[in-house]
CSV table of C-alpha atoms in Angstrom, one decimal:
chain,number,residue,atom,x,y,z
A,13,UNK,CA,-48.3,8.0,-68.8
A,14,UNK,CA,-48.3,6.7,-65.2
A,15,UNK,CA,-45.4,4.4,-64.4
A,16,UNK,CA,-44.8,2.4,-61.2
A,17,UNK,CA,-41.5,0.8,-60.1
A,18,UNK,CA,-41.1,-1.6,-57.2
A,19,UNK,CA,-37.7,-1.8,-55.6
A,20,UNK,CA,-36.3,-3.6,-52.6
A,21,UNK,CA,-34.1,-6.6,-51.5
A,22,UNK,CA,-34.5,-9.7,-53.5
A,23,UNK,CA,-33.6,-12.0,-50.6
A,24,UNK,CA,-35.1,-11.9,-47.1
A,25,UNK,CA,-34.3,-14.3,-44.2
A,26,UNK,CA,-37.1,-16.3,-42.5
A,27,UNK,CA,-38.7,-14.5,-39.6
A,28,UNK,CA,-37.5,-11.1,-40.8
A,29,UNK,CA,-39.4,-8.2,-42.3
A,30,UNK,CA,-39.8,-7.8,-46.1
A,31,UNK,CA,-39.6,-4.1,-47.1
A,32,UNK,CA,-40.5,-2.8,-50.6
A,33,UNK,CA,-41.0,0.7,-52.1
A,34,UNK,CA,-43.0,1.7,-55.1
A,35,UNK,CA,-42.2,4.9,-56.9
A,36,UNK,CA,-44.9,6.6,-59.0
A,37,UNK,CA,-43.9,8.8,-61.9
A,38,UNK,CA,-45.8,10.5,-64.7
A,39,UNK,CA,-48.7,11.4,-62.5
A,40,UNK,CA,-49.8,12.5,-59.1
A,41,UNK,CA,-50.3,10.1,-56.2
A,42,UNK,CA,-53.4,12.1,-55.2
A,43,UNK,CA,-57.0,10.8,-55.6
A,44,UNK,CA,-56.0,7.2,-56.3
A,45,UNK,CA,-55.6,4.0,-54.3
A,46,UNK,CA,-52.2,2.4,-54.3
A,47,UNK,CA,-52.0,-1.4,-53.9
A,48,UNK,CA,-49.6,-4.2,-53.4
A,49,UNK,CA,-50.3,-7.6,-55.1
A,50,UNK,CA,-48.1,-10.7,-55.1
A,51,UNK,CA,-47.8,-13.8,-57.2
A,52,UNK,CA,-46.0,-16.9,-55.9
A,53,UNK,CA,-44.0,-18.7,-58.6
A,54,UNK,CA,-46.4,-20.6,-60.9
A,55,UNK,CA,-49.4,-19.5,-58.9
A,56,UNK,CA,-52.2,-16.9,-59.1
A,57,UNK,CA,-52.4,-13.3,-57.9
A,58,UNK,CA,-53.1,-12.3,-54.3
A,59,UNK,CA,-54.1,-8.8,-53.2
A,60,UNK,CA,-52.2,-7.7,-50.1
A,61,UNK,CA,-53.6,-4.3,-49.4
A,62,UNK,CA,-53.9,-0.6,-50.4
A,63,UNK,CA,-53.3,2.9,-49.1
A,64,UNK,CA,-55.3,5.9,-50.2
A,65,UNK,CA,-53.6,9.2,-50.8
A,66,UNK,CA,-55.3,10.4,-47.6
A,67,UNK,CA,-53.4,7.7,-45.7
A,68,UNK,CA,-56.3,5.3,-45.0
A,69,UNK,CA,-55.4,1.7,-45.5
A,70,UNK,CA,-57.2,-1.7,-46.1
A,71,UNK,CA,-55.5,-5.1,-45.9
A,72,UNK,CA,-56.3,-8.7,-46.9
A,73,UNK,CA,-57.7,-10.3,-43.8
A,74,UNK,CA,-55.4,-13.3,-44.2
A,75,UNK,CA,-52.3,-11.0,-44.0
A,76,UNK,CA,-53.6,-8.2,-41.9
A,77,UNK,CA,-51.6,-9.0,-38.8
A,78,UNK,CA,-48.3,-8.9,-40.6
A,79,UNK,CA,-48.8,-6.0,-43.2
A,80,UNK,CA,-48.2,-2.3,-43.0
A,81,UNK,CA,-48.5,0.0,-46.0
A,82,UNK,CA,-47.3,3.6,-45.8
A,83,UNK,CA,-47.2,6.6,-48.1
A,84,UNK,CA,-44.7,9.4,-48.7
A,85,UNK,CA,-46.5,12.0,-50.9
A,86,UNK,CA,-43.4,14.2,-51.1
A,87,UNK,CA,-41.5,11.5,-52.8
A,88,UNK,CA,-44.5,10.1,-54.7
A,89,UNK,CA,-43.8,6.7,-53.1
A,90,UNK,CA,-45.6,4.1,-51.1
A,91,UNK,CA,-44.1,1.2,-49.2
A,92,UNK,CA,-44.9,-2.3,-48.0
A,93,UNK,CA,-43.7,-4.0,-44.8
A,94,UNK,CA,-44.5,-7.7,-44.3
A,95,UNK,CA,-43.2,-9.1,-41.0
A,96,UNK,CA,-42.3,-12.6,-39.8
A,97,UNK,CA,-41.9,-13.9,-43.3
A,98,UNK,CA,-41.6,-17.6,-44.3
A,99,UNK,CA,-40.9,-19.5,-47.5
A,100,UNK,CA,-44.6,-19.1,-48.3
A,101,UNK,CA,-44.1,-15.4,-48.8
A,102,UNK,CA,-41.7,-16.0,-51.7
A,103,UNK,CA,-43.3,-14.3,-54.7
A,104,UNK,CA,-43.1,-11.6,-57.3
A,105,UNK,CA,-44.5,-8.4,-55.6
A,106,UNK,CA,-46.3,-5.9,-57.8
A,107,UNK,CA,-47.5,-2.4,-57.0
A,108,UNK,CA,-50.6,-1.3,-58.8
A,109,UNK,CA,-53.1,1.6,-58.9
A,110,UNK,CA,-56.9,1.5,-58.7
A,111,UNK,CA,-59.2,4.4,-59.4
A,112,UNK,CA,-61.3,6.3,-56.8
A,113,UNK,CA,-64.6,4.5,-57.0
A,114,UNK,CA,-66.5,2.6,-54.3
A,115,UNK,CA,-65.1,-0.8,-53.3
A,116,UNK,CA,-66.1,-3.6,-55.5
A,117,UNK,CA,-66.2,-1.6,-58.7
A,118,UNK,CA,-62.5,-0.7,-59.3
A,119,UNK,CA,-59.9,-2.4,-61.4
A,120,UNK,CA,-56.1,-2.3,-61.3
A,121,UNK,CA,-55.3,0.0,-64.2
A,122,UNK,CA,-51.6,0.5,-63.9
A,123,UNK,CA,-49.0,-2.0,-62.6
A,124,UNK,CA,-45.3,-1.9,-61.8
A,125,UNK,CA,-43.0,-4.4,-63.4
A,126,UNK,CA,-42.8,-6.6,-60.3
A,127,UNK,CA,-39.9,-7.6,-58.1
A,128,UNK,CA,-39.1,-11.1,-57.0
A,129,UNK,CA,-38.6,-11.6,-53.3
A,130,UNK,CA,-37.2,-14.9,-52.1
A,131,UNK,CA,-37.4,-15.9,-48.5
A,132,UNK,CA,-34.5,-18.2,-47.6
A,133,UNK,CA,-31.8,-18.6,-45.1
B,26,UNK,CA,-56.7,-22.1,-53.3
B,27,UNK,CA,-58.1,-19.0,-55.2
B,28,UNK,CA,-61.5,-17.6,-54.4
B,29,UNK,CA,-62.4,-17.4,-58.1
B,30,UNK,CA,-62.1,-20.6,-60.2
B,31,UNK,CA,-60.6,-20.6,-63.7
B,32,UNK,CA,-59.6,-23.6,-65.9
B,33,UNK,CA,-55.9,-24.1,-65.7
B,34,UNK,CA,-55.5,-24.1,-69.4
B,35,UNK,CA,-57.3,-23.6,-72.7
B,36,UNK,CA,-56.1,-23.9,-76.3
B,37,UNK,CA,-57.1,-23.0,-79.8
B,38,UNK,CA,-55.8,-22.7,-83.3
B,39,UNK,CA,-55.1,-19.4,-85.0
B,40,UNK,CA,-58.3,-17.7,-86.1
B,41,UNK,CA,-60.5,-19.7,-83.7
B,42,UNK,CA,-62.6,-18.5,-80.8
B,43,UNK,CA,-61.9,-19.4,-77.2
B,44,UNK,CA,-63.6,-18.7,-73.9
B,45,UNK,CA,-62.2,-18.6,-70.4
B,46,UNK,CA,-64.6,-19.0,-67.5
B,47,UNK,CA,-64.4,-17.5,-64.0
B,48,UNK,CA,-66.7,-18.9,-61.4
B,49,UNK,CA,-67.3,-17.3,-58.1
B,50,UNK,CA,-70.0,-17.3,-55.4
B,51,UNK,CA,-72.7,-15.2,-53.8
B,52,UNK,CA,-70.2,-13.2,-51.8
B,53,UNK,CA,-68.3,-11.9,-54.8
B,54,UNK,CA,-69.5,-12.1,-58.5
B,55,UNK,CA,-73.0,-13.1,-57.4
B,56,UNK,CA,-73.2,-10.1,-55.1
B,57,UNK,CA,-73.0,-7.8,-58.1
B,58,UNK,CA,-69.4,-6.8,-57.9
B,59,UNK,CA,-67.6,-6.1,-61.1
B,60,UNK,CA,-65.3,-8.6,-62.8
B,61,UNK,CA,-62.1,-7.5,-64.5
B,62,UNK,CA,-59.7,-9.4,-66.7
B,63,UNK,CA,-55.9,-9.2,-67.1
B,64,UNK,CA,-53.5,-10.5,-69.7
B,65,UNK,CA,-50.1,-11.6,-68.5
B,66,UNK,CA,-47.4,-12.2,-71.1
B,67,UNK,CA,-44.5,-14.4,-70.0
B,68,UNK,CA,-42.2,-12.7,-67.6
B,69,UNK,CA,-44.2,-9.5,-67.5
B,70,UNK,CA,-46.7,-7.8,-65.2
B,71,UNK,CA,-50.5,-8.3,-65.7
B,72,UNK,CA,-52.1,-5.8,-68.1
B,73,UNK,CA,-55.7,-4.7,-67.8
B,74,UNK,CA,-57.7,-6.2,-70.6
B,75,UNK,CA,-61.4,-5.9,-69.6
B,76,UNK,CA,-62.8,-3.7,-66.8
B,77,UNK,CA,-66.3,-3.4,-65.4
B,78,UNK,CA,-67.4,-6.8,-66.8
B,79,UNK,CA,-67.3,-5.9,-70.4
B,80,UNK,CA,-65.4,-2.7,-71.1
B,81,UNK,CA,-62.1,-2.5,-73.0
B,82,UNK,CA,-59.4,0.1,-72.2
B,83,UNK,CA,-58.2,2.2,-75.0
B,84,UNK,CA,-55.8,0.1,-77.2
B,85,UNK,CA,-57.3,-3.3,-76.5
B,86,UNK,CA,-58.6,-5.0,-79.7
B,87,UNK,CA,-62.3,-5.7,-80.0
B,88,UNK,CA,-61.4,-9.4,-80.5
B,89,UNK,CA,-61.5,-9.4,-76.6
B,90,UNK,CA,-64.8,-9.3,-74.9
B,91,UNK,CA,-66.2,-10.0,-71.4
B,92,UNK,CA,-69.5,-10.9,-70.0
B,93,UNK,CA,-71.0,-11.7,-66.6
B,94,UNK,CA,-74.1,-13.7,-65.5
B,95,UNK,CA,-75.0,-14.8,-62.0
B,96,UNK,CA,-72.0,-16.1,-60.1
B,97,UNK,CA,-69.8,-16.4,-63.2
B,98,UNK,CA,-68.0,-14.4,-65.9
B,99,UNK,CA,-66.4,-15.2,-69.2
B,100,UNK,CA,-63.7,-13.8,-71.4
B,101,UNK,CA,-64.0,-14.5,-75.1
B,102,UNK,CA,-61.2,-14.1,-77.6
B,103,UNK,CA,-62.1,-14.3,-81.3
B,104,UNK,CA,-59.7,-14.5,-84.3
B,105,UNK,CA,-57.0,-16.1,-82.1
B,106,UNK,CA,-53.5,-14.9,-82.8
B,107,UNK,CA,-50.1,-16.2,-81.8
B,108,UNK,CA,-49.5,-13.0,-79.7
B,109,UNK,CA,-52.5,-13.9,-77.6
B,110,UNK,CA,-50.6,-16.8,-75.9
B,111,UNK,CA,-50.5,-15.7,-72.3
B,112,UNK,CA,-51.9,-16.2,-68.8
B,113,UNK,CA,-55.3,-14.6,-68.2
B,114,UNK,CA,-56.6,-13.7,-64.8
B,115,UNK,CA,-60.1,-12.7,-63.6
B,116,UNK,CA,-60.5,-10.4,-60.6
B,117,UNK,CA,-63.5,-9.3,-58.5
B,118,UNK,CA,-64.3,-8.3,-54.9
B,119,UNK,CA,-65.4,-10.4,-52.0
B,120,UNK,CA,-67.4,-9.3,-49.0
B,121,UNK,CA,-68.4,-11.6,-46.2
B,122,UNK,CA,-68.4,-11.9,-42.4
B,123,UNK,CA,-64.6,-12.6,-42.5
B,124,UNK,CA,-63.9,-9.3,-44.3
B,125,UNK,CA,-63.9,-7.7,-47.7
B,126,UNK,CA,-61.1,-7.6,-50.2
B,127,UNK,CA,-60.1,-7.9,-53.8
B,128,UNK,CA,-59.9,-11.5,-55.1
B,129,UNK,CA,-58.4,-13.2,-58.2
B,130,UNK,CA,-58.8,-16.5,-60.1
B,131,UNK,CA,-55.9,-18.9,-60.3
B,132,UNK,CA,-55.2,-17.8,-63.9
B,133,UNK,CA,-55.6,-19.7,-67.2
B,134,UNK,CA,-52.8,-20.4,-69.6
B,135,UNK,CA,-53.9,-19.9,-73.2
B,136,UNK,CA,-51.9,-21.9,-75.8
B,137,UNK,CA,-52.2,-21.0,-79.5
B,138,UNK,CA,-51.7,-24.2,-81.4
C-alpha cells in the first residue's frame, strides 16, 4: 500500500519561502506523477503543481512564478518550495499521486495526511 | 472562487438518496475531460470516491455513483448512512489560453439528519 507523508515547518514568516517534503513509501516513485495540492482553512482544494519521475514539471498558472517542485528519487521524496508567501498561502498542504495517463484523464489516487502551514509574523 | 461550482451544503435523512452537482464550462467538463469525486471526512485528507466520471475504486460501496453530461457532473449517494457525513469535492481539468491545470469545486458539506 502506497503511503505519502508531508513534512515541514508549520509556521513561515511573510515574504519568506515555504518548504515542504513528501516521502513516498510502499511503492516506487517511478512511472507516476507527484503533486502538491492545498486547502485554505474552510475552503476548497487548489492544485499547485506536479513533478513526473523523469523530472518534468507543470504548475498552476496562478502560482507558477513562485513555485518550484523537485524530486529526489534516491530518497523516494519530492519537495515544494513556494516563495514570497503571504497570509493567503496559509493552508493545509497535501501531497498526492496521479497515474501516468494523458492530462485531463487522471485522478489523485493516493494522498498524504496533509500538513498545516501558517504564514504569520 | 473555484472553477467548478458545487452547492455549499446538502442534507438527507438516513436511508434517503442525495445528489451533489458539479457545474463547469466548455474549457473543463464540457471539453470532455474526466470528472472525479473525493470524500473528505472531518480532519482527514480527501479520499478518492469516483474516478473517470463513474468508476468506483476497490472498497467503495455501490451506494456511491457518478455521472456526467454536458458541462456538469453529479454524485449520487443512496441508502444514506451516518458515516457518509463529510465534505465532497469534484475535480476535473481545465484547458484554455491562460493555461491548463487540474481544477476542483469548492466542496459540498453533506449532513445526515
